[in-house]
Every structure is written in structure tokens, then in C-alpha cells.
């Protein structure tokens, strides 16, 4: 007799992804698994919340970037007693740290293969098995704690380098530049391009440390080494050990001066 555990309990799974093709692929993968039922599909954050409340799934396969509420907003909107086991399924690798801080069980990065999906589903099934044995209290407490942590400013930024995910210490970032739908992150000699908007990244970074000084530039205040007044209320900021120069925008003058403690007491040093 084989020692392998034969799973016979039905696993009720919900899908939340705004891309029809992505949901179709998940359905196909789930259809190949035994004892799995898809109980709900949603194409937005709001639909996901309503669907989970109505169907009470065991597992939620959850995209992050969706209309009417992203994946993290979905988790915050759900009462603790109905939170299912969550596996994020997304193309946005920069959310990996936040997802795990939110106590997601797994993080499937698109495009993923069948074996990676099956491994994530097996972990989810195991977690559901533990919950059914009455160990849900500790997990839900951890989940709520994790959601609180997810609200904290980002300390390390995940970036993709040569097929791997590297974590860049946010304290090492000198500045970030917007480039259409991307941002270029400068971190003391290294540059990383992320598919991210400057506004969204600004919201995730520590506002006590990072300041928008131009509509397309965000700087680390701790990296400002010196500044030079220019005409029409602009400044030239020199950042980091490499002395990178960044020009501020006129409309940001007051914020820059306040953040850098500029006042009438500033005099020439001879």
C-alpha cells in the first residue's frame, strides 16, 4: 500500500482577474485537478469582494492590478472571518514583497508554467486542510497583522535582474525618474527600470524620506549633498556620492525648501 495521501475533499476556488484570457487559463488548469470546483469569477476588485462574501471559497486566486479595487484593497475589504487562503497571480513582480507582507500564501508571477501552478495549488490545499482542523484563528490573526504591515512604507524594492528578483534597499535610492509607463530607479551606481507609475511608487515609499521635486522626478532627501539656486525659483540638487545633478520644478520650490530646512539662517560658509 502506498503511503501517499489521497485527497478527496472538495476544494472550492474563486478567481479574480480582469483579463478574460487569464481567467480562462486558470479554469483550464483547475479543471485538470481532482476535487476542485470553481465557485466564483470576478473581473474587478468590487466583484471579487461581493463574490467572496456570497460564495465563501476556500482559496482565492487573486490578481493585483484590477479596476474598482486592487488585490490588496480586496483583502482589506473582506471581514477576517471570511478571508480565504490567498494566492496572488499577477504580472507585476514589484508587488511581491507587499503580497507576502499581506500573508499571501503564494505569489504566482505571470507567465507561470503548469508545474509552478500545481505547486501553489498543493500548498493552498494543505493550508485549507489545516484550517479545517481548526487552526484558522492563528492564521487569520497573522493575516490581519500582515495587512497592517502592508500599509507601512516600502523598505526594500523588488526588481528583476537576469531572471531573478533582487531586493534594493530603499535607503540606497538617490532618485527615481518617470519614463512613460515605466520608472527608472537610480540606486548609487545602479539603474533599474520597472513597469510602474511614479505616482504609485511615490505612494509606497516613505514620505519622510522621498519627495517629488519635479513632475517626473522623485528624490531621496537623505541623498541631497548640496543645492544651487537657479533662475525662476528652480534649484539644482546634487545627490549621492556620485554627485548626480537633478533639476527641481518651479511649482515644487516651496516643498523643496521646507523639506530641506531652508530658511533665512542659511549664509555663505567661508
mmCIF file of C-alpha atoms in Angstrom:
data_model
loop_
_atom_site.group_PDB
_atom_site.id
_atom_site.type_symbol
_atom_site.label_atom_id
_atom_site.label_comp_id
_atom_site.label_asym_id
_atom_site.label_seq_id
_atom_site.Cartn_x
_atom_site.Cartn_y
_atom_site.Cartn_z
ATOM 1 C CA UNK A 1 0.000 0.000 0.000
ATOM 2 C CA UNK A 2 1.346 3.391 -0.936
ATOM 3 C CA UNK A 3 1.954 5.963 1.824
ATOM 4 C CA UNK A 4 0.758 8.781 -0.447
ATOM 5 C CA UNK A 5 -2.145 10.760 0.949
ATOM 6 C CA UNK A 6 -5.154 10.621 -1.368
ATOM 7 C CA UNK A 7 -7.041 13.896 -1.304
ATOM 8 C CA UNK A 8 -10.818 13.506 -1.581
ATOM 9 C CA UNK A 9 -12.089 16.736 -0.020
ATOM 10 C CA UNK A 10 -13.555 19.272 -2.422
ATOM 11 C CA UNK A 11 -11.502 22.461 -2.780
ATOM 12 C CA UNK A 12 -13.693 25.479 -3.587
ATOM 13 C CA UNK A 13 -11.723 28.056 -5.563
ATOM 14 C CA UNK A 14 -12.522 31.658 -6.591
ATOM 15 C CA UNK A 15 -10.847 33.562 -9.445
ATOM 16 C CA UNK A 16 -10.392 37.337 -9.561
ATOM 17 C CA UNK A 17 -8.626 38.738 -12.618
ATOM 18 C CA UNK A 18 -9.720 41.456 -15.040
ATOM 19 C CA UNK A 19 -8.176 39.617 -18.020
ATOM 20 C CA UNK A 20 -10.609 37.029 -19.540
ATOM 21 C CA UNK A 21 -7.732 35.030 -21.023
ATOM 22 C CA UNK A 22 -6.014 34.830 -17.647
ATOM 23 C CA UNK A 23 -9.199 33.522 -16.022
ATOM 24 C CA UNK A 24 -9.670 31.055 -18.874
ATOM 25 C CA UNK A 25 -6.180 29.642 -18.317
ATOM 26 C CA UNK A 26 -6.783 29.301 -14.592
ATOM 27 C CA UNK A 27 -10.055 27.480 -15.264
ATOM 28 C CA UNK A 28 -8.294 25.092 -17.619
ATOM 29 C CA UNK A 29 -5.544 24.348 -15.105
ATOM 30 C CA UNK A 30 -8.051 23.835 -12.306
ATOM 31 C CA UNK A 31 -10.177 21.547 -14.486
ATOM 32 C CA UNK A 32 -7.233 19.178 -14.712
ATOM 33 C CA UNK A 33 -7.013 18.901 -10.917
ATOM 34 C CA UNK A 34 -9.103 16.421 -8.914
ATOM 35 C CA UNK A 35 -11.725 17.540 -6.414
ATOM 36 C CA UNK A 36 -11.652 21.225 -7.357
ATOM 37 C CA UNK A 37 -14.677 23.411 -8.010
ATOM 38 C CA UNK A 38 -14.572 26.999 -9.335
ATOM 39 C CA UNK A 39 -17.295 28.737 -7.304
ATOM 40 C CA UNK A 40 -16.825 32.356 -8.377
ATOM 41 C CA UNK A 41 -15.178 34.529 -11.016
ATOM 42 C CA UNK A 42 -14.634 38.279 -10.792
ATOM 43 C CA UNK A 43 -13.220 40.859 -13.199
ATOM 44 C CA UNK A 44 -12.774 43.712 -10.701
ATOM 45 C CA UNK A 45 -11.952 44.317 -7.068
ATOM 46 C CA UNK A 46 -15.555 45.146 -6.195
ATOM 47 C CA UNK A 47 -16.831 41.960 -7.867
ATOM 48 C CA UNK A 48 -14.204 39.953 -6.001
ATOM 49 C CA UNK A 49 -15.357 41.265 -2.628
ATOM 50 C CA UNK A 50 -19.019 40.543 -3.387
ATOM 51 C CA UNK A 51 -18.161 37.141 -4.829
ATOM 52 C CA UNK A 52 -16.140 36.017 -1.833
ATOM 53 C CA UNK A 53 -18.878 37.162 0.552
ATOM 54 C CA UNK A 54 -21.504 35.266 -1.464
ATOM 55 C CA UNK A 55 -19.602 32.054 -2.195
ATOM 56 C CA UNK A 56 -17.182 31.703 0.777
ATOM 57 C CA UNK A 57 -14.402 29.964 -1.217
ATOM 58 C CA UNK A 58 -11.561 28.025 0.363
ATOM 59 C CA UNK A 59 -8.963 29.602 -1.942
ATOM 60 C CA UNK A 60 -8.841 32.917 -3.798
ATOM 61 C CA UNK A 61 -6.579 33.234 -6.855
ATOM 62 C CA UNK A 62 -6.238 36.998 -6.909
ATOM 63 C CA UNK A 63 -4.798 39.431 -9.439
ATOM 64 C CA UNK A 64 -3.400 42.705 -8.085
ATOM 65 C CA UNK A 65 -3.983 45.324 -10.787
ATOM 66 C CA UNK A 66 -7.744 45.388 -11.353
ATOM 67 C CA UNK A 67 -10.393 48.094 -11.832
ATOM 68 C CA UNK A 68 -12.602 49.085 -8.890
ATOM 69 C CA UNK A 69 -10.110 47.987 -6.239
ATOM 70 C CA UNK A 70 -6.767 46.219 -6.465
ATOM 71 C CA UNK A 71 -5.961 42.907 -4.805
ATOM 72 C CA UNK A 72 -4.774 44.482 -1.557
ATOM 73 C CA UNK A 73 -7.952 46.564 -1.314
ATOM 74 C CA UNK A 74 -9.977 43.388 -1.785
ATOM 75 C CA UNK A 75 -8.263 41.801 1.229
ATOM 76 C CA UNK A 76 -8.762 44.876 3.359
ATOM 77 C CA UNK A 77 -12.474 44.989 2.452
ATOM 78 C CA UNK A 78 -13.179 41.403 3.496
ATOM 79 C CA UNK A 79 -14.111 40.606 7.110
ATOM 80 C CA UNK A 80 -11.476 38.405 8.811
ATOM 81 C CA UNK A 81 -13.915 35.553 9.340
ATOM 82 C CA UNK A 82 -14.478 35.057 5.595
ATOM 83 C CA UNK A 83 -10.922 35.539 4.333
ATOM 84 C CA UNK A 84 -9.943 32.545 2.180
ATOM 85 C CA UNK A 85 -6.443 31.284 1.551
ATOM 86 C CA UNK A 86 -4.958 33.779 -0.929
ATOM 87 C CA UNK A 87 -2.603 33.144 -3.826
ATOM 88 C CA UNK A 88 -1.705 36.256 -5.810
ATOM 89 C CA UNK A 89 -1.494 35.719 -9.574
ATOM 90 C CA UNK A 90 -0.002 38.744 -11.286
ATOM 91 C CA UNK A 91 2.409 40.078 -13.891
ATOM 92 C CA UNK A 92 3.624 42.782 -11.515
ATOM 93 C CA UNK A 93 6.657 41.345 -9.742
ATOM 94 C CA UNK A 94 7.262 44.588 -7.835
ATOM 95 C CA UNK A 95 4.308 43.716 -5.587
ATOM 96 C CA UNK A 96 5.960 40.530 -4.318
ATOM 97 C CA UNK A 97 7.168 41.922 -1.001
ATOM 98 C CA UNK A 98 3.859 43.618 -0.233
ATOM 99 C CA UNK A 99 1.976 40.435 -1.120
ATOM 100 C CA UNK A 100 3.949 38.317 1.310
ATOM 101 C CA UNK A 101 3.720 41.040 3.952
ATOM 102 C CA UNK A 102 -0.046 40.676 3.496
ATOM 103 C CA UNK A 103 0.403 36.999 4.369
ATOM 104 C CA UNK A 104 -0.493 35.700 0.928
ATOM 105 C CA UNK A 105 0.277 32.010 0.814
ATOM 106 C CA UNK A 106 1.983 32.209 -2.579
ATOM 107 C CA UNK A 107 2.808 34.609 -5.410
ATOM 108 C CA UNK A 108 2.457 33.320 -8.975
ATOM 109 C CA UNK A 109 4.268 35.582 -11.410
ATOM 110 C CA UNK A 110 2.850 35.554 -14.952
ATOM 111 C CA UNK A 111 3.767 33.810 -17.155
ATOM 112 C CA UNK A 112 3.939 30.750 -14.894
ATOM 113 C CA UNK A 113 4.068 27.140 -16.010
ATOM 114 C CA UNK A 114 1.786 24.233 -15.130
ATOM 115 C CA UNK A 115 4.142 22.757 -12.559
ATOM 116 C CA UNK A 116 4.508 26.044 -10.709
ATOM 117 C CA UNK A 117 0.720 26.395 -10.647
ATOM 118 C CA UNK A 118 0.247 22.863 -9.340
ATOM 119 C CA UNK A 119 2.788 23.514 -6.558
ATOM 120 C CA UNK A 120 0.911 26.643 -5.482
ATOM 121 C CA UNK A 121 -2.417 24.800 -5.521
ATOM 122 C CA UNK A 122 -0.965 21.965 -3.458
ATOM 123 C CA UNK A 123 0.226 24.464 -0.843
ATOM 124 C CA UNK A 124 -3.200 26.080 -0.813
ATOM 125 C CA UNK A 125 -4.900 22.701 -0.374
ATOM 126 C CA UNK A 126 -2.614 21.900 2.540
ATOM 127 C CA UNK A 127 -3.396 25.255 4.156
ATOM 128 C CA UNK A 128 -7.133 24.665 3.751
ATOM 129 C CA UNK A 129 -6.719 21.246 5.335
ATOM 130 C CA UNK A 130 -5.101 22.895 8.387
ATOM 131 C CA UNK A 131 -7.855 25.486 8.566
ATOM 132 C CA UNK A 132 -10.486 22.776 8.547
ATOM 133 C CA UNK A 133 -8.751 21.199 11.504
ATOM 134 C CA UNK A 134 -9.390 24.365 13.482
ATOM 135 C CA UNK A 135 -6.117 26.223 13.077
ATOM 136 C CA UNK A 136 -7.768 29.192 11.406
ATOM 137 C CA UNK A 137 -7.530 31.582 14.340
ATOM 138 C CA UNK A 138 -3.765 31.910 14.283
ATOM 139 C CA UNK A 139 -3.640 32.270 10.514
ATOM 140 C CA UNK A 140 -6.280 34.986 10.411
ATOM 141 C CA UNK A 141 -4.508 36.867 13.183
ATOM 142 C CA UNK A 142 -1.307 36.671 11.158
ATOM 143 C CA UNK A 143 -3.163 37.843 8.070
ATOM 144 C CA UNK A 144 -4.535 40.907 9.803
ATOM 145 C CA UNK A 145 -1.107 41.692 11.198
ATOM 146 C CA UNK A 146 0.342 41.328 7.738
ATOM 147 C CA UNK A 147 -2.210 43.677 6.213
ATOM 148 C CA UNK A 148 -1.200 46.304 8.743
ATOM 149 C CA UNK A 149 2.428 45.825 7.741
ATOM 150 C CA UNK A 150 1.451 46.179 4.096
ATOM 151 C CA UNK A 151 0.394 49.739 4.854
ATOM 152 C CA UNK A 152 3.885 50.592 6.090
ATOM 153 C CA UNK A 153 6.303 52.331 3.713
ATOM 154 C CA UNK A 154 8.324 50.084 1.468
ATOM 155 C CA UNK A 155 11.771 49.264 2.875
ATOM 156 C CA UNK A 156 13.084 47.158 0.007
ATOM 157 C CA UNK A 157 12.110 47.411 -3.636
ATOM 158 C CA UNK A 158 11.948 44.139 -5.622
ATOM 159 C CA UNK A 159 13.463 44.436 -9.117
ATOM 160 C CA UNK A 160 14.017 41.812 -11.791
ATOM 161 C CA UNK A 161 17.659 41.226 -12.739
ATOM 162 C CA UNK A 162 18.693 38.443 -15.150
ATOM 163 C CA UNK A 163 15.569 36.401 -14.441
ATOM 164 C CA UNK A 164 15.877 36.756 -10.671
ATOM 165 C CA UNK A 165 14.230 39.103 -8.208
ATOM 166 C CA UNK A 166 16.691 41.326 -6.353
ATOM 167 C CA UNK A 167 15.692 43.472 -3.374
ATOM 168 C CA UNK A 168 17.060 47.025 -3.481
ATOM 169 C CA UNK A 169 17.315 48.794 -0.128
ATOM 170 C CA UNK A 170 15.185 51.940 -0.495
ATOM 171 C CA UNK A 171 17.743 53.851 1.583
ATOM 172 C CA UNK A 172 20.235 53.376 -1.270
ATOM 173 C CA UNK A 173 17.969 55.018 -3.870
ATOM 174 C CA UNK A 174 19.098 58.506 -4.872
ATOM 175 C CA UNK A 175 16.222 59.358 -7.213
ATOM 176 C CA UNK A 176 13.535 57.952 -9.487
ATOM 177 C CA UNK A 177 12.643 59.245 -12.936
ATOM 178 C CA UNK A 178 9.359 58.719 -14.798
ATOM 179 C CA UNK A 179 9.622 57.313 -18.318
ATOM 180 C CA UNK A 180 6.110 56.977 -19.840
ATOM 181 C CA UNK A 181 4.577 53.890 -18.155
ATOM 182 C CA UNK A 182 7.878 52.989 -16.502
ATOM 183 C CA UNK A 183 10.179 54.393 -13.840
ATOM 184 C CA UNK A 184 13.959 54.346 -13.778
ATOM 185 C CA UNK A 185 15.275 53.800 -10.253
ATOM 186 C CA UNK A 186 18.798 55.116 -9.533
ATOM 187 C CA UNK A 187 20.494 53.477 -6.571
ATOM 188 C CA UNK A 188 24.113 54.608 -6.144
ATOM 189 C CA UNK A 189 25.564 53.470 -9.474
ATOM 190 C CA UNK A 190 22.826 51.011 -10.450
ATOM 191 C CA UNK A 191 19.725 51.640 -12.515
ATOM 192 C CA UNK A 192 16.576 49.536 -12.618
ATOM 193 C CA UNK A 193 13.583 50.008 -14.926
ATOM 194 C CA UNK A 194 10.211 48.961 -13.538
ATOM 195 C CA UNK A 195 6.779 48.895 -15.130
ATOM 196 C CA UNK A 196 5.299 51.251 -12.574
ATOM 197 C CA UNK A 197 3.998 54.811 -12.442
ATOM 198 C CA UNK A 198 5.905 57.422 -10.484
ATOM 199 C CA UNK A 199 2.773 58.335 -8.550
ATOM 200 C CA UNK A 200 2.146 54.760 -7.446
ATOM 201 C CA UNK A 201 5.756 54.240 -6.398
ATOM 202 C CA UNK A 202 5.711 57.550 -4.526
ATOM 203 C CA UNK A 203 2.703 56.326 -2.542
ATOM 204 C CA UNK A 204 4.612 53.207 -1.477
ATOM 205 C CA UNK A 205 7.823 54.936 -0.404
ATOM 206 C CA UNK A 206 8.390 56.674 2.931
ATOM 207 C CA UNK A 207 7.075 60.272 2.563
ATOM 208 C CA UNK A 208 9.506 61.418 5.266
ATOM 209 C CA UNK A 209 12.397 60.405 3.041
ATOM 210 C CA UNK A 210 11.188 60.739 -0.550
ATOM 211 C CA UNK A 211 9.955 63.974 -2.139
ATOM 212 C CA UNK A 212 8.603 64.821 -5.594
ATOM 213 C CA UNK A 213 10.774 67.746 -6.788
ATOM 214 C CA UNK A 214 9.576 67.742 -10.394
ATOM 215 C CA UNK A 215 6.547 66.222 -12.092
ATOM 216 C CA UNK A 216 8.801 63.431 -13.370
ATOM 217 C CA UNK A 217 11.414 63.159 -10.589
ATOM 218 C CA UNK A 218 11.284 61.813 -7.045
ATOM 219 C CA UNK A 219 14.366 62.194 -4.834
ATOM 220 C CA UNK A 220 15.668 60.718 -1.606
ATOM 221 C CA UNK A 221 16.104 63.698 0.734
ATOM 222 C CA UNK A 222 18.845 61.896 2.638
ATOM 223 C CA UNK A 223 20.921 61.840 -0.563
ATOM 224 C CA UNK A 224 20.931 65.600 -1.171
ATOM 225 C CA UNK A 225 24.535 66.740 -0.820
ATOM 226 C CA UNK A 226 24.193 70.325 -1.992
ATOM 227 C CA UNK A 227 21.875 72.581 -3.925
ATOM 228 C CA UNK A 228 22.352 75.540 -6.239
ATOM 229 C CA UNK A 229 19.684 78.202 -6.821
ATOM 230 C CA UNK A 230 18.841 78.741 -10.487
ATOM 231 C CA UNK A 231 16.659 81.307 -12.146
ATOM 232 C CA UNK A 232 12.869 81.455 -11.770
ATOM 233 C CA UNK A 233 12.703 79.546 -8.496
ATOM 234 C CA UNK A 234 14.390 76.355 -9.607
ATOM 235 C CA UNK A 235 17.219 74.517 -7.854
ATOM 236 C CA UNK A 236 19.940 72.177 -8.994
ATOM 237 C CA UNK A 237 20.262 69.382 -6.438
ATOM 238 C CA UNK A 238 23.420 67.286 -6.217
ATOM 239 C CA UNK A 239 22.691 63.772 -4.968
ATOM 240 C CA UNK A 240 24.691 60.910 -3.514
ATOM 241 C CA UNK A 241 28.370 60.124 -3.584
ATOM 242 C CA UNK A 242 28.402 60.236 -7.370
ATOM 243 C CA UNK A 243 27.146 63.812 -7.451
ATOM 244 C CA UNK A 244 24.209 63.250 -9.780
ATOM 245 C CA UNK A 245 22.529 66.582 -10.633
ATOM 246 C CA UNK A 246 18.738 66.880 -10.617
ATOM 247 C CA UNK A 247 16.761 69.989 -11.536
ATOM 248 C CA UNK A 248 13.679 70.843 -9.492
ATOM 249 C CA UNK A 249 10.414 72.201 -10.903
ATOM 250 C CA UNK A 250 9.322 75.780 -10.190
ATOM 251 C CA UNK A 251 5.985 74.701 -8.739
ATOM 252 C CA UNK A 252 7.800 72.472 -6.237
ATOM 253 C CA UNK A 253 10.043 75.215 -4.821
ATOM 254 C CA UNK A 254 8.206 75.710 -1.510
ATOM 255 C CA UNK A 255 8.052 71.968 -0.800
ATOM 256 C CA UNK A 256 11.744 71.535 -1.582
ATOM 257 C CA UNK A 257 12.796 74.419 0.662
ATOM 258 C CA UNK A 258 10.612 73.215 3.524
ATOM 259 C CA UNK A 259 11.752 69.601 3.249
ATOM 260 C CA UNK A 260 15.431 70.613 3.224
ATOM 261 C CA UNK A 261 15.057 73.064 6.108
ATOM 262 C CA UNK A 262 15.980 76.112 4.056
ATOM 263 C CA UNK A 263 15.441 79.420 5.841
ATOM 264 C CA UNK A 264 16.813 82.899 6.417
ATOM 265 C CA UNK A 265 19.558 81.490 8.640
ATOM 266 C CA UNK A 266 21.389 79.999 5.643
ATOM 267 C CA UNK A 267 24.585 82.019 4.992
ATOM 268 C CA UNK A 268 27.738 81.523 2.967
ATOM 269 C CA UNK A 269 30.450 79.387 4.600
ATOM 270 C CA UNK A 270 33.957 80.908 4.126
#
